[in-house]
Coordinates of N, CA and C in Angstrom, one line a residue:
Chain O
S615 N 155.1 96.3 31.8 CA 153.8 95.9 32.3 C 153.3 96.9 33.3
Y616 N 152.0 96.9 33.6 CA 151.4 97.8 34.5 C 151.1 97.1 35.8
E617 N 151.5 97.6 36.9 CA 151.3 96.9 38.2 C 150.4 97.8 39.2
L618 N 149.6 97.1 39.9 CA 148.9 97.7 41.1 C 149.4 97.0 42.3
T619 N 149.9 97.8 43.2 CA 150.6 97.3 44.4 C 149.8 97.4 45.7
Q620 N 149.6 96.3 46.3 CA 148.9 96.3 47.6 C 149.7 95.7 48.7
P621 N 149.5 96.0 50.0 CA 150.2 95.3 51.0 C 149.8 93.9 51.1
P622 N 150.7 93.0 51.4 CA 150.3 91.5 51.4 C 149.3 91.2 52.5
S623 N 149.4 91.9 53.6 CA 148.5 91.6 54.7 C 148.1 92.8 55.6
V624 N 147.0 92.7 56.2 CA 146.5 93.7 57.1 C 145.8 92.9 58.2
S625 N 146.1 93.3 59.4 CA 145.5 92.6 60.6 C 144.7 93.7 61.4
V626 N 143.5 93.3 61.9 CA 142.6 94.2 62.5 C 141.8 93.5 63.6
S627 N 141.5 94.2 64.7 CA 140.6 93.6 65.7 C 139.2 93.9 65.3
P628 N 138.3 93.0 65.8 CA 136.9 93.2 65.5 C 136.4 94.6 66.0
G629 N 135.6 95.3 65.2 CA 135.1 96.6 65.5 C 136.0 97.7 65.2
Q630 N 137.2 97.4 64.8 CA 138.2 98.5 64.4 C 138.1 98.7 62.9
T631 N 138.9 99.6 62.4 CA 138.9 100.0 61.0 C 140.1 99.4 60.2
A632 N 139.8 98.8 59.1 CA 140.9 98.2 58.2 C 141.0 99.1 57.0
R633 N 142.2 99.5 56.7 CA 142.4 100.2 55.4 C 143.4 99.5 54.5
I634 N 143.0 99.3 53.3 CA 143.8 98.6 52.3 C 144.1 99.5 51.2
T635 N 145.4 99.7 50.9 CA 145.8 100.6 49.8 C 146.1 99.8 48.6
C636 N 146.0 100.6 47.5 CA 146.4 100.1 46.1 C 147.0 101.2 45.4
S637 N 148.2 101.0 44.9 CA 149.0 102.1 44.3 C 149.3 101.7 42.8
G638 N 149.1 102.7 42.0 CA 149.4 102.6 40.5 C 149.4 103.9 39.9
D639 N 150.3 104.0 38.9 CA 150.6 105.3 38.3 C 149.4 105.9 37.6
A640 N 148.5 105.1 37.0 CA 147.4 105.5 36.3 C 146.1 105.8 37.1
L641 N 146.2 105.5 38.4 CA 145.0 105.7 39.2 C 144.4 107.1 39.2
P642 N 145.2 108.1 39.0 CA 144.5 109.4 39.0 C 143.6 109.6 37.8
K643 N 143.8 108.7 36.7 CA 143.0 108.8 35.5 C 142.0 107.7 35.3
Q644 N 142.2 106.6 36.0 CA 141.4 105.4 35.8 C 140.6 105.1 37.1
Y645 N 139.4 104.6 36.9 CA 138.7 104.1 38.1 C 139.3 102.9 38.7
A646 N 139.0 102.7 39.9 CA 139.4 101.4 40.6 C 138.2 100.7 41.1
Y647 N 138.4 99.4 41.2 CA 137.3 98.5 41.7 C 137.9 97.6 42.7
W648 N 137.1 97.2 43.7 CA 137.6 96.3 44.8 C 136.8 95.0 44.8
Y649 N 137.4 93.9 45.1 CA 136.8 92.6 45.2 C 137.2 91.9 46.5
Q650 N 136.2 91.2 47.1 CA 136.5 90.4 48.2 C 136.4 88.9 47.8
Q651 N 137.4 88.2 48.2 CA 137.4 86.7 47.9 C 137.6 85.9 49.2
K652 N 136.7 85.1 49.5 CA 136.8 84.1 50.6 C 137.3 82.8 50.0
P653 N 137.9 81.9 50.9 CA 138.5 80.7 50.4 C 137.5 79.8 49.7
G654 N 137.9 79.3 48.5 CA 137.1 78.4 47.7 C 135.9 79.1 47.0
Q655 N 135.9 80.4 47.1 CA 134.8 81.1 46.4 C 135.2 82.1 45.3
A656 N 134.3 82.4 44.4 CA 134.6 83.4 43.5 C 134.7 84.8 44.1
P657 N 135.4 85.7 43.6 CA 135.4 87.1 44.1 C 134.0 87.7 44.0
V658 N 133.9 88.7 44.9 CA 132.6 89.5 44.9 C 133.0 91.0 44.9
L659 N 132.4 91.7 44.0 CA 132.6 93.2 43.9 C 132.1 93.9 45.1
V660 N 132.9 94.7 45.7 CA 132.5 95.5 46.9 C 132.5 97.0 46.7
I661 N 133.3 97.4 45.8 CA 133.4 98.9 45.4 C 133.6 99.0 43.9
Y662 N 132.9 99.9 43.3 CA 133.2 100.2 41.9 C 133.4 101.7 41.7
K663 N 134.0 102.1 40.6 CA 134.3 103.5 40.3 C 134.8 104.2 41.5
D664 N 135.9 103.7 42.1 CA 136.6 104.3 43.3 C 135.8 104.2 44.6
S665 N 134.5 104.6 44.6 CA 133.9 104.8 45.8 C 132.4 104.4 45.8
E666 N 131.9 103.8 44.8 CA 130.5 103.5 44.7 C 130.3 102.0 45.3
R667 N 129.2 101.8 46.0 CA 129.0 100.5 46.6 C 127.8 99.9 45.9
P668 N 128.0 98.6 45.4 CA 126.9 97.9 44.8 C 125.8 97.6 45.8
S669 N 124.6 97.4 45.3 CA 123.5 97.0 46.2 C 123.8 95.7 46.9
G670 N 123.5 95.6 48.2 CA 123.7 94.4 48.9 C 125.1 94.4 49.7
I671 N 125.9 95.3 49.4 CA 127.2 95.4 50.1 C 127.0 96.3 51.3
P672 N 127.5 95.8 52.5 CA 127.3 96.6 53.7 C 127.9 98.0 53.7
E673 N 127.3 98.9 54.4 CA 127.8 100.3 54.4 C 129.2 100.4 55.0
R674 N 129.6 99.4 55.8 CA 130.9 99.5 56.4 C 132.1 99.5 55.3
F675 N 131.7 99.1 54.1 CA 132.7 99.1 53.0 C 132.7 100.4 52.3
S676 N 133.8 101.1 52.2 CA 133.9 102.4 51.5 C 135.2 102.5 50.7
G677 N 135.2 103.3 49.7 CA 136.4 103.5 48.9 C 136.7 105.0 48.7
S678 N 138.0 105.3 48.5 CA 138.4 106.6 48.3 C 139.6 106.6 47.4
S679 N 139.9 107.8 46.9 CA 141.0 107.9 45.9 C 141.8 109.2 46.2
S680 N 143.1 109.1 46.1 CA 144.0 110.3 46.3 C 145.3 110.1 45.5
G681 N 145.4 110.8 44.4 CA 146.6 110.7 43.6 C 146.7 109.3 43.0
T682 N 147.9 108.7 43.2 CA 148.2 107.4 42.7 C 147.8 106.3 43.6
T683 N 147.0 106.6 44.7 CA 146.6 105.6 45.6 C 145.1 105.6 45.8
V684 N 144.5 104.4 45.8 CA 143.1 104.2 46.2 C 143.1 103.4 47.4
T685 N 142.1 103.6 48.2 CA 142.0 102.9 49.5 C 140.6 102.3 49.7
L686 N 140.6 101.0 50.2 CA 139.3 100.4 50.6 C 139.3 100.4 52.1
T687 N 138.3 101.0 52.7 CA 138.1 101.1 54.1 C 137.0 100.2 54.6
I688 N 137.3 99.4 55.6 CA 136.2 98.6 56.2 C 136.1 99.1 57.7
S689 N 135.0 99.7 57.9 CA 134.7 100.3 59.3 C 134.0 99.3 60.1
G690 N 134.4 99.2 61.4 CA 133.7 98.3 62.3 C 133.8 96.8 61.7
V691 N 135.0 96.4 61.5 CA 135.3 95.1 60.9 C 134.6 94.0 61.7
Q692 N 134.1 93.0 61.0 CA 133.5 91.8 61.6 C 134.3 90.6 61.1
A693 N 134.1 89.6 61.9 CA 134.8 88.3 61.6 C 134.6 87.8 60.2
E694 N 133.4 88.1 59.7 CA 133.1 87.6 58.3 C 133.8 88.4 57.2
D695 N 134.5 89.5 57.6 CA 135.2 90.3 56.6 C 136.6 89.7 56.4
E696 N 137.0 88.7 57.1 CA 138.3 88.1 56.9 C 138.3 87.4 55.5
A697 N 139.2 87.9 54.6 CA 139.2 87.5 53.2 C 140.4 88.1 52.5
D698 N 140.6 87.7 51.3 CA 141.5 88.4 50.4 C 140.8 89.5 49.7
Y699 N 141.5 90.6 49.5 CA 140.9 91.7 48.8 C 141.8 92.1 47.6
Y700 N 141.2 92.4 46.5 CA 142.0 92.7 45.3 C 141.4 94.0 44.7
C701 N 142.3 94.9 44.3 CA 141.9 96.1 43.5 C 142.0 95.7 42.0
Q702 N 141.4 96.5 41.2 CA 141.4 96.3 39.7 C 141.3 97.7 39.1
S703 N 142.1 97.8 38.0 CA 142.1 99.1 37.3 C 142.7 98.9 35.9
A704 N 143.0 99.9 35.2 CA 143.6 99.9 33.9 C 144.8 100.9 33.8
D705 N 145.6 100.7 32.8 CA 146.7 101.7 32.6 C 146.1 102.8 31.8
S706 N 146.8 103.9 31.6 CA 146.3 105.1 31.0 C 146.5 105.0 29.4
S707 N 147.2 104.1 28.9 CA 147.5 104.0 27.5 C 146.5 103.1 26.8
G708 N 145.9 102.2 27.5 CA 145.0 101.2 26.9 C 145.7 99.9 26.6
T709 N 147.0 99.9 26.9 CA 147.7 98.6 26.6 C 147.3 97.5 27.6
Y710 N 147.0 97.9 28.8 CA 146.5 97.0 29.9 C 145.1 97.4 30.3
P711 N 144.1 96.9 29.6 CA 142.7 97.4 29.9 C 142.2 96.9 31.2
S712 N 142.8 95.9 31.8 CA 142.3 95.4 33.1 C 143.5 94.7 33.8
V713 N 143.7 95.2 35.0 CA 144.8 94.6 35.8 C 144.3 94.5 37.2
F714 N 144.7 93.3 37.8 CA 144.3 93.2 39.2 C 145.6 93.5 40.1
G715 N 145.3 94.0 41.3 CA 146.3 94.2 42.2 C 146.9 92.9 42.8
T716 N 147.9 93.0 43.6 CA 148.6 91.9 44.1 C 147.9 91.2 45.2
G717 N 146.9 91.8 45.7 CA 146.0 91.2 46.8 C 146.5 91.4 48.2
T718 N 145.5 91.5 49.1 CA 145.8 91.8 50.5 C 144.9 90.8 51.3
K719 N 145.6 90.1 52.2 CA 144.9 89.2 53.1 C 144.5 90.0 54.4
V720 N 143.2 90.1 54.6 CA 142.8 90.8 55.9 C 142.5 89.7 56.9
T721 N 143.2 89.8 58.0 CA 143.0 88.9 59.1 C 142.3 89.6 60.3
V722 N 141.2 89.1 60.8 CA 140.5 89.6 61.9 C 141.0 88.9 63.1
L723 N 141.6 89.6 64.0 CA 142.3 89.0 65.2 C 141.3 88.5 66.2
Chain P
Q597 N 118.4 87.1 37.7 CA 119.8 87.3 38.0 C 120.7 86.5 37.1
V598 N 121.6 87.1 36.5 CA 122.5 86.3 35.5 C 123.3 85.3 36.3
Q599 N 123.5 84.2 35.6 CA 124.4 83.1 36.2 C 125.3 82.7 35.1
L600 N 126.6 82.4 35.5 CA 127.6 81.9 34.5 C 128.1 80.6 35.0
Q601 N 128.4 79.7 34.0 CA 128.9 78.4 34.3 C 130.0 78.0 33.3
E602 N 131.1 77.7 33.9 CA 132.3 77.2 33.0 C 132.1 75.7 32.8
S603 N 132.6 75.3 31.6 CA 132.7 73.9 31.3 C 133.9 73.6 30.4
G604 N 134.4 72.4 30.6 CA 135.6 72.0 29.8 C 136.5 71.0 30.5
P605 N 137.5 70.5 29.9 CA 138.3 69.5 30.5 C 139.1 70.1 31.7
G606 N 139.2 69.2 32.7 CA 140.0 69.6 33.9 C 141.4 69.3 33.9
L607 N 141.8 68.6 32.8 CA 143.2 68.1 32.7 C 143.6 68.3 31.2
V608 N 144.7 69.0 31.0 CA 145.2 69.3 29.7 C 146.7 69.0 29.7
K609 N 147.2 68.4 28.6 CA 148.6 68.0 28.5 C 149.4 69.2 28.1
P610 N 150.7 69.2 28.5 CA 151.6 70.3 28.1 C 151.7 70.4 26.6
S611 N 151.8 71.6 26.1 CA 151.9 72.0 24.7 C 150.5 71.9 24.0
E612 N 149.5 71.4 24.6 CA 148.2 71.3 24.0 C 147.4 72.6 24.2
T613 N 146.2 72.6 23.7 CA 145.3 73.8 23.8 C 144.2 73.6 24.9
L614 N 144.2 74.6 25.8 CA 143.1 74.6 26.8 C 141.9 75.2 26.2
S615 N 140.7 74.6 26.4 CA 139.5 75.1 25.8 C 138.4 75.1 26.9
L616 N 137.8 76.2 27.1 CA 136.7 76.3 28.1 C 135.5 77.1 27.5
T617 N 134.3 76.8 27.9 CA 133.1 77.5 27.5 C 132.4 78.0 28.7
C618 N 131.8 79.1 28.6 CA 131.0 79.7 29.6 C 129.6 79.9 29.1
T619 N 128.6 79.3 29.8 CA 127.2 79.5 29.4 C 126.6 80.5 30.3
V620 N 125.9 81.5 29.7 CA 125.2 82.5 30.4 C 123.7 82.3 30.5
S621 N 123.2 82.3 31.7 CA 121.7 82.1 31.8 C 121.1 83.2 32.7
G622 N 119.9 83.4 32.5 CA 119.2 84.5 33.3 C 119.4 85.9 32.7
G623 N 119.9 86.0 31.5 CA 120.2 87.3 30.9 C 120.8 87.1 29.5
S624 N 120.7 88.1 28.7 CA 121.3 88.0 27.4 C 122.7 88.4 27.4
I625 N 123.4 87.7 26.5 CA 124.9 88.0 26.3 C 125.1 89.2 25.4
S626 N 124.0 89.7 24.9 CA 124.1 90.8 23.9 C 124.2 92.2 24.6
S627 N 125.1 92.3 25.5 CA 125.5 93.5 26.1 C 126.6 93.2 27.1
Y628 N 127.2 94.1 27.6 CA 128.4 93.9 28.6 C 129.6 93.3 27.8
Y629 N 130.7 93.3 28.6 CA 131.9 92.6 28.2 C 131.9 91.3 28.9
W630 N 132.4 90.3 28.3 CA 132.4 88.9 28.9 C 133.9 88.5 29.0
S631 N 134.3 88.2 30.2 CA 135.7 88.1 30.5 C 136.1 86.7 31.0
W632 N 137.4 86.4 30.8 CA 138.0 85.3 31.5 C 139.1 85.8 32.4
I633 N 139.1 85.2 33.6 CA 140.1 85.6 34.7 C 140.5 84.3 35.3
R634 N 141.8 84.2 35.6 CA 142.3 83.0 36.2 C 143.1 83.2 37.5
Q635 N 143.2 82.2 38.3 CA 143.9 82.3 39.6 C 144.7 81.0 39.8
P636 N 146.0 81.0 39.7 CA 146.8 79.8 40.0 C 146.6 79.5 41.5
P637 N 146.8 78.2 41.8 CA 146.6 77.8 43.2 C 147.4 78.6 44.2
G638 N 146.8 79.2 45.2 CA 147.4 80.0 46.2 C 148.0 81.3 45.8
K639 N 147.6 81.8 44.6 CA 148.1 83.0 44.1 C 146.9 84.0 43.8
G640 N 147.3 85.2 43.2 CA 146.3 86.2 42.9 C 145.6 86.0 41.6
L641 N 144.7 87.0 41.3 CA 143.9 87.0 40.1 C 144.7 87.6 38.9
E642 N 144.4 87.0 37.8 CA 145.1 87.4 36.5 C 144.0 87.6 35.5
W643 N 143.8 88.8 34.9 CA 142.8 89.0 33.9 C 143.4 88.5 32.6
I644 N 142.6 87.7 31.9 CA 143.1 87.1 30.6 C 142.6 87.9 29.4
G645 N 141.3 88.3 29.4 CA 140.8 89.1 28.3 C 139.3 89.1 28.3
Y646 N 138.7 89.9 27.4 CA 137.3 90.0 27.3 C 136.8 90.1 25.9
I647 N 135.6 89.8 25.7 CA 135.0 90.0 24.4 C 133.6 90.7 24.5
Y648 N 133.3 91.6 23.6 CA 132.0 92.2 23.6 C 131.1 91.4 22.7
Y649 N 129.8 91.5 22.9 CA 128.9 90.6 22.2 C 129.1 90.7 20.7
S650 N 129.5 91.9 20.2 CA 129.7 92.1 18.8 C 130.9 91.4 18.2
G651 N 131.8 90.9 19.2 CA 133.0 90.1 18.7 C 134.3 90.8 18.9
S652 N 134.3 92.1 19.3 CA 135.5 92.8 19.5 C 136.2 92.3 20.8
T653 N 137.5 92.2 20.8 CA 138.2 91.5 21.9 C 139.3 92.4 22.4
N654 N 139.8 92.1 23.6 CA 140.9 92.8 24.2 C 141.6 91.8 25.1
Y655 N 142.9 91.6 25.0 CA 143.6 90.6 25.7 C 144.7 91.1 26.6
N656 N 145.1 90.4 27.6 CA 146.2 90.7 28.4 C 147.5 90.6 27.5
P657 N 148.3 91.6 27.4 CA 149.4 91.6 26.5 C 150.4 90.4 26.8
S658 N 150.4 90.0 28.1 CA 151.4 88.9 28.4 C 150.9 87.5 27.9
L659 N 149.6 87.4 27.5 CA 149.0 86.2 27.0 C 148.5 86.3 25.6
K660 N 148.6 87.5 25.1 CA 147.9 87.7 23.8 C 148.2 86.8 22.7
S661 N 149.5 86.4 22.6 CA 149.9 85.5 21.5 C 149.3 84.1 21.6
R662 N 148.8 83.7 22.7 CA 148.3 82.4 22.9 C 146.8 82.3 23.1
V663 N 146.1 83.5 23.3 CA 144.7 83.5 23.7 C 143.8 83.8 22.5
T664 N 142.6 83.1 22.5 CA 141.5 83.5 21.6 C 140.2 83.4 22.4
I665 N 139.5 84.4 22.4 CA 138.1 84.4 23.1 C 137.1 84.7 22.0
S666 N 136.1 83.9 22.0 CA 135.0 83.9 20.9 C 133.7 83.9 21.6
V667 N 132.6 84.3 20.9 CA 131.3 84.4 21.4 C 130.3 83.8 20.4
D668 N 129.3 83.1 21.0 CA 128.2 82.5 20.2 C 126.9 83.1 20.8
T669 N 126.4 84.1 20.2 CA 125.2 84.8 20.8 C 124.0 83.9 20.7
S670 N 124.0 83.0 19.7 CA 122.8 82.1 19.5 C 122.7 81.1 20.7
K671 N 123.8 80.8 21.3 CA 123.8 79.9 22.4 C 124.0 80.5 23.7
N672 N 124.1 81.9 23.7 CA 124.4 82.6 24.9 C 125.7 82.1 25.6
Q673 N 126.7 81.8 24.8 CA 128.0 81.3 25.3 C 129.2 82.1 24.8
F674 N 130.2 82.1 25.6 CA 131.5 82.6 25.1 C 132.6 81.6 25.5
S675 N 133.7 81.6 24.8 CA 134.7 80.5 24.9 C 136.1 81.1 25.0
L676 N 137.0 80.3 25.6 CA 138.4 80.6 25.8 C 139.2 79.5 25.2
K677 N 140.2 79.9 24.4 CA 141.2 78.9 24.0 C 142.6 79.5 24.3
L678 N 143.4 78.7 25.0 CA 144.8 79.1 25.4 C 145.7 78.0 24.8
S679 N 146.6 78.4 23.9 CA 147.4 77.4 23.2 C 148.8 77.2 23.9
S680 N 149.4 76.1 23.6 CA 150.8 75.9 24.0 C 150.9 76.0 25.5
V681 N 150.0 75.3 26.2 CA 150.0 75.4 27.7 C 151.2 74.8 28.4
T682 N 151.6 75.3 29.5 CA 152.6 74.7 30.4 C 152.0 74.6 31.8
A683 N 152.8 74.1 32.7 CA 152.4 73.9 34.1 C 152.0 75.3 34.7
A684 N 152.6 76.3 34.2 CA 152.3 77.7 34.7 C 150.9 78.1 34.4
D685 N 150.2 77.4 33.5 CA 148.8 77.8 33.2 C 147.8 77.0 34.0
T686 N 148.3 76.2 34.9 CA 147.4 75.5 35.9 C 146.8 76.6 36.8
A687 N 145.5 76.6 36.8 CA 144.8 77.6 37.6 C 143.3 77.3 37.7
V688 N 142.6 78.0 38.5 CA 141.1 78.1 38.5 C 140.8 79.2 37.5
Y689 N 140.0 78.8 36.5 CA 139.6 79.7 35.4 C 138.1 80.2 35.7
Y690 N 137.9 81.5 35.8 CA 136.6 82.1 36.0 C 136.1 82.7 34.7
C691 N 134.9 82.5 34.4 CA 134.3 83.4 33.4 C 133.4 84.4 34.2
A692 N 133.3 85.6 33.5 CA 132.7 86.7 34.3 C 132.1 87.7 33.4
R693 N 131.2 88.6 33.9 CA 130.6 89.7 33.2 C 131.2 91.0 33.7
E694 N 131.7 91.8 32.8 CA 132.4 93.0 33.2 C 131.8 94.2 32.5
G695 N 131.7 95.3 33.2 CA 131.1 96.5 32.7 C 131.7 97.7 33.3
V696 N 131.1 98.8 33.2 CA 131.6 100.1 33.8 C 131.5 100.0 35.3
R697 N 130.7 99.1 35.8 CA 130.6 99.0 37.2 C 131.4 97.8 37.7
G698 N 132.4 97.4 36.9 CA 133.3 96.3 37.3 C 132.8 95.0 37.0
V699 N 133.5 94.0 37.5 CA 133.1 92.6 37.3 C 132.0 92.2 38.3
N700 N 130.8 92.2 37.8 CA 129.7 92.1 38.8 C 129.0 90.8 38.7
A701 N 129.5 89.8 38.0 CA 129.0 88.5 38.0 C 130.1 87.5 37.6
W702 N 130.2 86.5 38.4 CA 131.3 85.5 38.2 C 130.7 84.1 38.1
G703 N 131.4 83.2 37.3 CA 131.1 81.8 37.4 C 131.7 81.3 38.7
Q704 N 131.5 80.0 39.0 CA 132.0 79.4 40.2 C 133.5 79.1 40.1
G705 N 134.0 79.0 38.8 CA 135.4 78.7 38.6 C 135.6 77.2 38.3
T706 N 136.5 76.9 37.5 CA 136.9 75.5 37.2 C 138.4 75.4 37.2
L707 N 138.8 74.4 37.9 CA 140.3 74.1 38.0 C 140.7 73.4 36.7
V708 N 141.7 73.9 36.1 CA 142.4 73.3 34.9 C 143.8 73.0 35.3
T709 N 144.2 71.7 35.2 CA 145.5 71.3 35.6 C 146.3 70.9 34.3
V710 N 147.5 71.4 34.1 CA 148.3 71.1 33.0 C 149.3 70.0 33.4
S711 N 149.2 68.8 32.9 CA 150.1 67.8 33.3 C 150.0 66.6 32.3
S712 N 151.1 65.9 32.2 CA 151.1 64.8 31.3 C 150.6 63.5 32.0

């Protein structure tokens, strides 16, 4: 199976920067996507194609890629950013066309 | 703005087949990939599979033997069938629209419990 590994949790104070990593062997060849999910709600896309931001998503959300790791950065974290975050990508062979990461709980202290 | 709504039984007996339908409104189903994604209570997201409006499908290999996704373009609907369910299939099931820009539209999700 193909796995995307994220840290289980990240804690950050308001106004600081949160960085969430996602690691996977195929990430140098496949785009990554990031989703925010708040309790009881459906996920929301916050980054697509590694670093593109959908309309309506605040500029404090950004994405980057380096080798087998992609990173979601939240600059100037606000209380409303407390949520679970998931990366999504695919393997390089086409066997796993879509896989979600293990998820990261972001806690705003 | 496209909207998606799941419908179907909230309770399914073990060994039976889970069946859900997603109705798409505010846009045509005749483009994009249309996906099913699930989330067991307290756990992470799991991609089940998707269908293109033409009918071509792609499934999660771990579920492939039990999953069928179909589309009815005349009704702007697509459906999920998951056979031989067990308690491990208890989850919130989301229907969604997926494209090169990611999953950019989601239904509200529907909880399906597998129990006798």
